[in-house]
């Protein structure tokens, strides 16, 4: 399938600061974009998702924005905490119901 | 308690042996998926199935085989033809919607080591 480009690959922030992770794609048929958090040795867990008919979605300290015209979407974490440290994956659903993942961002929140 | 169960958690095999990883779900999900994750890497799709007795290859299907005889079960066999089988294997499931916009739910994974 067509890739999802995810940046940065690593991100280190001070506790309390914001973190932003960006993903781009090329398949204009994509209409569903989830974000997963994976702690070391554990399974990925859905933290937020957005559908193509919405430009932004927020859930407490986490928000996702989607620009379908430019084909990019971003994860925003505000007031970061040490427990936010993990690997974050963006993904898009293609027309065959396959979920295509980005390569991941390792977020480190320094206390 | 509904969910996806993968077993075993850790699996060790000698090179040249086939090995089957189990995945069972009681969520009544239509679709099931197998992903492979290498250290520090993303998730790559091996096989997926949207309906019983039917499945499709993902991006890295070579050296793997699957079956979907029951809605609840989607076992993955890692054959001796798979050149680098040591990895973390994740099974997932989802409902199918007309809009194609439902999340995947993952099992806890099986860490396979082949020596």
Short mmCIF file of C-alpha atoms in Angstrom, two decimals:
data_model
loop_
_atom_site.label_atom_id
_atom_site.label_comp_id
_atom_site.label_asym_id
_atom_site.label_seq_id
_atom_site.Cartn_x
_atom_site.Cartn_y
_atom_site.Cartn_z
CA UNK A 1 0.00 0.00 0.00
CA UNK A 2 0.99 3.62 -0.22
CA UNK A 3 3.10 4.76 2.70
CA UNK A 4 2.34 7.25 5.41
CA UNK A 5 5.28 9.54 6.17
CA UNK A 6 5.64 10.37 9.87
CA UNK A 7 7.90 13.00 11.44
CA UNK A 8 9.85 13.38 13.60
CA UNK A 9 11.16 9.91 14.38
CA UNK A 10 12.18 11.01 17.87
CA UNK A 11 10.95 13.92 19.96
CA UNK A 12 12.16 15.05 23.36
CA UNK A 13 10.21 17.69 25.29
CA UNK A 14 10.24 19.14 28.77
CA UNK A 15 7.35 18.15 31.01
CA UNK A 16 4.55 20.67 30.58
CA UNK A 17 5.52 21.60 27.02
CA UNK A 18 3.54 20.62 23.92
CA UNK A 19 4.44 17.90 21.44
CA UNK A 20 3.41 17.79 17.78
CA UNK A 21 3.76 14.84 15.43
CA UNK A 22 2.94 15.15 11.73
CA UNK A 23 1.97 12.64 9.07
CA UNK A 24 1.47 12.97 5.34
CA UNK A 25 -0.10 10.65 2.80
CA UNK A 26 -0.84 10.62 -0.91
CA UNK A 27 -3.99 8.50 -1.36
CA UNK A 28 -6.90 10.92 -1.55
CA UNK A 29 -9.38 8.06 -1.00
CA UNK A 30 -8.30 7.74 2.66
CA UNK A 31 -11.06 8.83 5.01
CA UNK A 32 -10.09 7.54 8.45
CA UNK A 33 -6.98 8.48 10.42
CA UNK A 34 -6.30 6.93 13.85
CA UNK A 35 -3.41 7.52 16.22
CA UNK A 36 -1.99 4.77 18.41
CA UNK A 37 0.26 4.87 21.48
CA UNK A 38 2.57 1.95 22.15
CA UNK A 39 4.46 1.53 25.39
CA UNK A 40 7.55 -0.65 25.47
CA UNK A 41 6.72 -4.30 24.87
CA UNK A 42 2.99 -3.69 24.77
CA UNK A 43 0.29 -3.55 22.13
CA UNK A 44 -0.63 -0.35 20.32
CA UNK A 45 -3.65 1.36 21.85
CA UNK A 46 -5.94 3.80 20.08
CA UNK A 47 -5.76 7.27 21.62
CA UNK A 48 -7.72 9.36 19.14
CA UNK A 49 -9.02 9.16 15.59
CA UNK A 50 -10.50 11.49 13.01
CA UNK A 51 -12.71 11.02 10.01
CA UNK A 52 -12.38 12.91 6.77
CA UNK A 53 -15.48 15.01 7.26
CA UNK A 54 -13.95 16.66 10.32
CA UNK A 55 -11.01 19.06 10.48
CA UNK A 56 -10.16 18.82 14.16
CA UNK A 57 -10.96 16.66 17.14
CA UNK A 58 -9.95 17.10 20.75
CA UNK A 59 -9.97 14.84 23.79
CA UNK A 60 -8.60 16.50 26.93
CA UNK A 61 -4.87 17.07 26.33
CA UNK A 62 -4.84 15.34 22.95
CA UNK A 63 -5.99 16.81 19.65
CA UNK A 64 -5.76 15.77 16.04
CA UNK A 65 -6.03 18.04 13.00
CA UNK A 66 -6.65 16.96 9.43
CA UNK A 67 -6.06 18.86 6.21
CA UNK A 68 -7.51 16.71 3.44
CA UNK A 69 -6.56 19.14 0.70
CA UNK A 70 -2.89 19.09 1.70
CA UNK A 71 -3.09 15.42 2.74
CA UNK A 72 -1.59 15.76 6.17
CA UNK A 73 -2.73 15.25 9.73
CA UNK A 74 -1.12 15.97 13.07
CA UNK A 75 -1.26 14.88 16.70
CA UNK A 76 -0.97 17.56 19.36
CA UNK A 77 -0.31 16.75 23.01
CA UNK A 78 -0.45 19.67 25.42
CA UNK A 79 0.87 19.86 28.98
CA UNK A 80 2.94 16.74 28.46
CA UNK A 81 3.57 14.39 31.38
CA UNK A 82 6.23 11.67 31.86
CA UNK A 83 3.57 9.00 31.29
CA UNK A 84 3.08 10.35 27.78
CA UNK A 85 6.50 8.90 26.93
CA UNK A 86 5.93 6.15 24.36
CA UNK A 87 6.01 5.48 20.64
CA UNK A 88 3.17 7.07 18.69
CA UNK A 89 1.95 5.79 15.33
CA UNK A 90 -0.27 7.54 12.85
CA UNK A 91 -2.24 5.50 10.33
CA UNK A 92 -4.69 5.81 7.47
CA UNK A 93 -7.39 3.41 6.29
CA UNK A 94 -7.20 2.65 2.58
CA UNK A 95 -10.07 1.71 0.28
CA UNK A 96 -9.52 -2.01 1.00
CA UNK A 97 -10.04 -1.50 4.75
CA UNK A 98 -6.34 -1.95 5.40
CA UNK A 99 -4.72 0.24 8.02
CA UNK A 100 -1.39 1.61 6.79
CA UNK A 101 0.91 2.80 9.58
CA UNK A 102 3.56 5.45 9.76
CA UNK A 103 7.02 4.50 11.01
CA UNK A 104 6.43 5.85 14.50
CA UNK A 105 7.64 8.70 16.72
CA UNK A 106 9.44 7.99 19.95
CA UNK A 107 8.34 10.68 22.42
CA UNK A 108 10.37 11.31 25.55
CA UNK A 109 8.97 13.68 28.16
CA UNK A 110 11.73 14.87 30.49
CA UNK A 111 10.65 15.46 34.10
CA UNK B 1 -14.48 -9.89 29.16
CA UNK B 2 -14.29 -9.21 25.41
CA UNK B 3 -11.03 -8.91 23.58
CA UNK B 4 -8.36 -10.41 21.39
CA UNK B 5 -6.20 -13.20 22.74
CA UNK B 6 -2.85 -14.08 21.27
CA UNK B 7 -0.90 -17.06 22.44
CA UNK B 8 1.72 -17.79 23.40
CA UNK B 9 3.31 -14.53 24.58
CA UNK B 10 6.82 -15.81 23.85
CA UNK B 11 7.73 -18.49 21.33
CA UNK B 12 11.10 -20.01 20.53
CA UNK B 13 11.80 -22.18 17.49
CA UNK B 14 14.71 -23.63 15.64
CA UNK B 15 15.43 -22.48 12.12
CA UNK B 16 13.68 -24.61 9.52
CA UNK B 17 10.59 -25.33 11.62
CA UNK B 18 7.14 -24.04 10.84
CA UNK B 19 5.33 -22.39 13.74
CA UNK B 20 1.72 -21.31 14.19
CA UNK B 21 0.66 -18.26 16.19
CA UNK B 22 -2.83 -18.24 17.62
CA UNK B 23 -5.28 -15.32 17.52
CA UNK B 24 -8.83 -15.50 18.89
CA UNK B 25 -11.38 -12.70 19.30
CA UNK B 26 -14.79 -12.65 20.97
CA UNK B 27 -15.71 -9.15 19.83
CA UNK B 28 -17.78 -10.45 16.90
CA UNK B 29 -15.55 -8.45 14.58
CA UNK B 30 -15.68 -9.19 10.87
CA UNK B 31 -12.12 -8.30 9.94
CA UNK B 32 -8.88 -9.66 11.36
CA UNK B 33 -5.29 -8.68 10.63
CA UNK B 34 -1.73 -9.80 11.24
CA UNK B 35 1.07 -7.27 11.56
CA UNK B 36 4.77 -7.72 12.09
CA UNK B 37 6.85 -5.29 14.13
CA UNK B 38 10.64 -5.28 14.18
CA UNK B 39 12.62 -3.45 16.90
CA UNK B 40 12.27 0.30 16.55
CA UNK B 41 10.10 -0.10 13.48
CA UNK B 42 6.51 0.46 12.50
CA UNK B 43 3.82 -2.14 11.84
CA UNK B 44 3.80 -3.96 8.53
CA UNK B 45 0.75 -5.85 7.31
CA UNK B 46 1.21 -9.57 6.62
CA UNK B 47 -2.33 -10.82 5.89
CA UNK B 48 -5.88 -9.71 6.53
CA UNK B 49 -9.32 -11.25 6.31
CA UNK B 50 -12.70 -9.56 6.05
CA UNK B 51 -14.88 -12.66 5.99
CA UNK B 52 -14.68 -16.32 6.88
CA UNK B 53 -12.85 -18.49 4.32
CA UNK B 54 -11.36 -15.47 2.59
CA UNK B 55 -8.13 -13.55 3.15
CA UNK B 56 -5.77 -11.25 1.28
CA UNK B 57 -2.03 -10.71 1.25
CA UNK B 58 -0.62 -7.63 2.85
CA UNK B 59 2.70 -5.97 2.10
CA UNK B 60 4.97 -8.73 3.44
CA UNK B 61 3.08 -12.03 2.96
CA UNK B 62 6.00 -14.07 1.64
CA UNK B 63 6.89 -16.92 3.98
CA UNK B 64 3.61 -16.73 5.89
CA UNK B 65 0.24 -18.45 5.61
CA UNK B 66 -3.14 -17.96 7.29
CA UNK B 67 -6.58 -19.52 7.52
CA UNK B 68 -9.99 -18.15 8.51
CA UNK B 69 -12.21 -21.15 9.12
CA UNK B 70 -14.11 -19.42 11.92
CA UNK B 71 -15.02 -15.78 12.46
CA UNK B 72 -13.32 -15.82 15.86
CA UNK B 73 -9.99 -17.29 14.79
CA UNK B 74 -7.20 -16.20 12.46
CA UNK B 75 -4.04 -18.28 13.01
CA UNK B 76 -0.76 -17.29 11.36
CA UNK B 77 1.83 -19.86 10.30
CA UNK B 78 5.40 -18.70 9.94
CA UNK B 79 6.99 -21.11 7.51
CA UNK B 80 10.63 -22.05 7.04
CA UNK B 81 10.56 -19.95 3.86
CA UNK B 82 10.40 -16.76 5.91
CA UNK B 83 14.01 -15.53 5.90
CA UNK B 84 13.91 -13.35 9.01
CA UNK B 85 11.08 -14.63 11.21
CA UNK B 86 12.27 -13.24 14.54
CA UNK B 87 9.89 -10.38 15.34
CA UNK B 88 6.93 -9.21 17.42
CA UNK B 89 3.66 -10.35 15.83
CA UNK B 90 0.46 -8.45 16.47
CA UNK B 91 -3.04 -9.63 15.64
CA UNK B 92 -5.89 -7.13 15.36
CA UNK B 93 -9.58 -7.07 14.56
CA UNK B 94 -12.20 -4.52 13.60
CA UNK B 95 -15.80 -4.20 12.55
CA UNK B 96 -16.40 -3.34 8.94
CA UNK B 97 -18.38 -0.22 8.19
CA UNK B 98 -19.50 1.19 4.88
CA UNK B 99 -17.26 4.19 5.43
CA UNK B 100 -14.22 2.11 6.29
CA UNK B 101 -13.65 4.10 9.43
CA UNK B 102 -13.51 1.78 12.43
CA UNK B 103 -10.44 1.35 14.62
CA UNK B 104 -8.34 -1.77 14.98
CA UNK B 105 -8.17 -3.48 18.35
CA UNK B 106 -4.88 -5.23 18.99
CA UNK B 107 -3.97 -8.35 20.90
CA UNK B 108 -1.00 -8.35 23.29
CA UNK B 109 1.30 -9.82 20.69
CA UNK B 110 3.56 -12.85 20.36
CA UNK B 111 7.31 -12.40 20.43
CA UNK B 112 8.83 -15.06 18.16
CA UNK B 113 12.52 -15.89 18.35
CA UNK B 114 14.03 -18.24 15.78
CA UNK B 115 17.60 -19.46 16.26
#
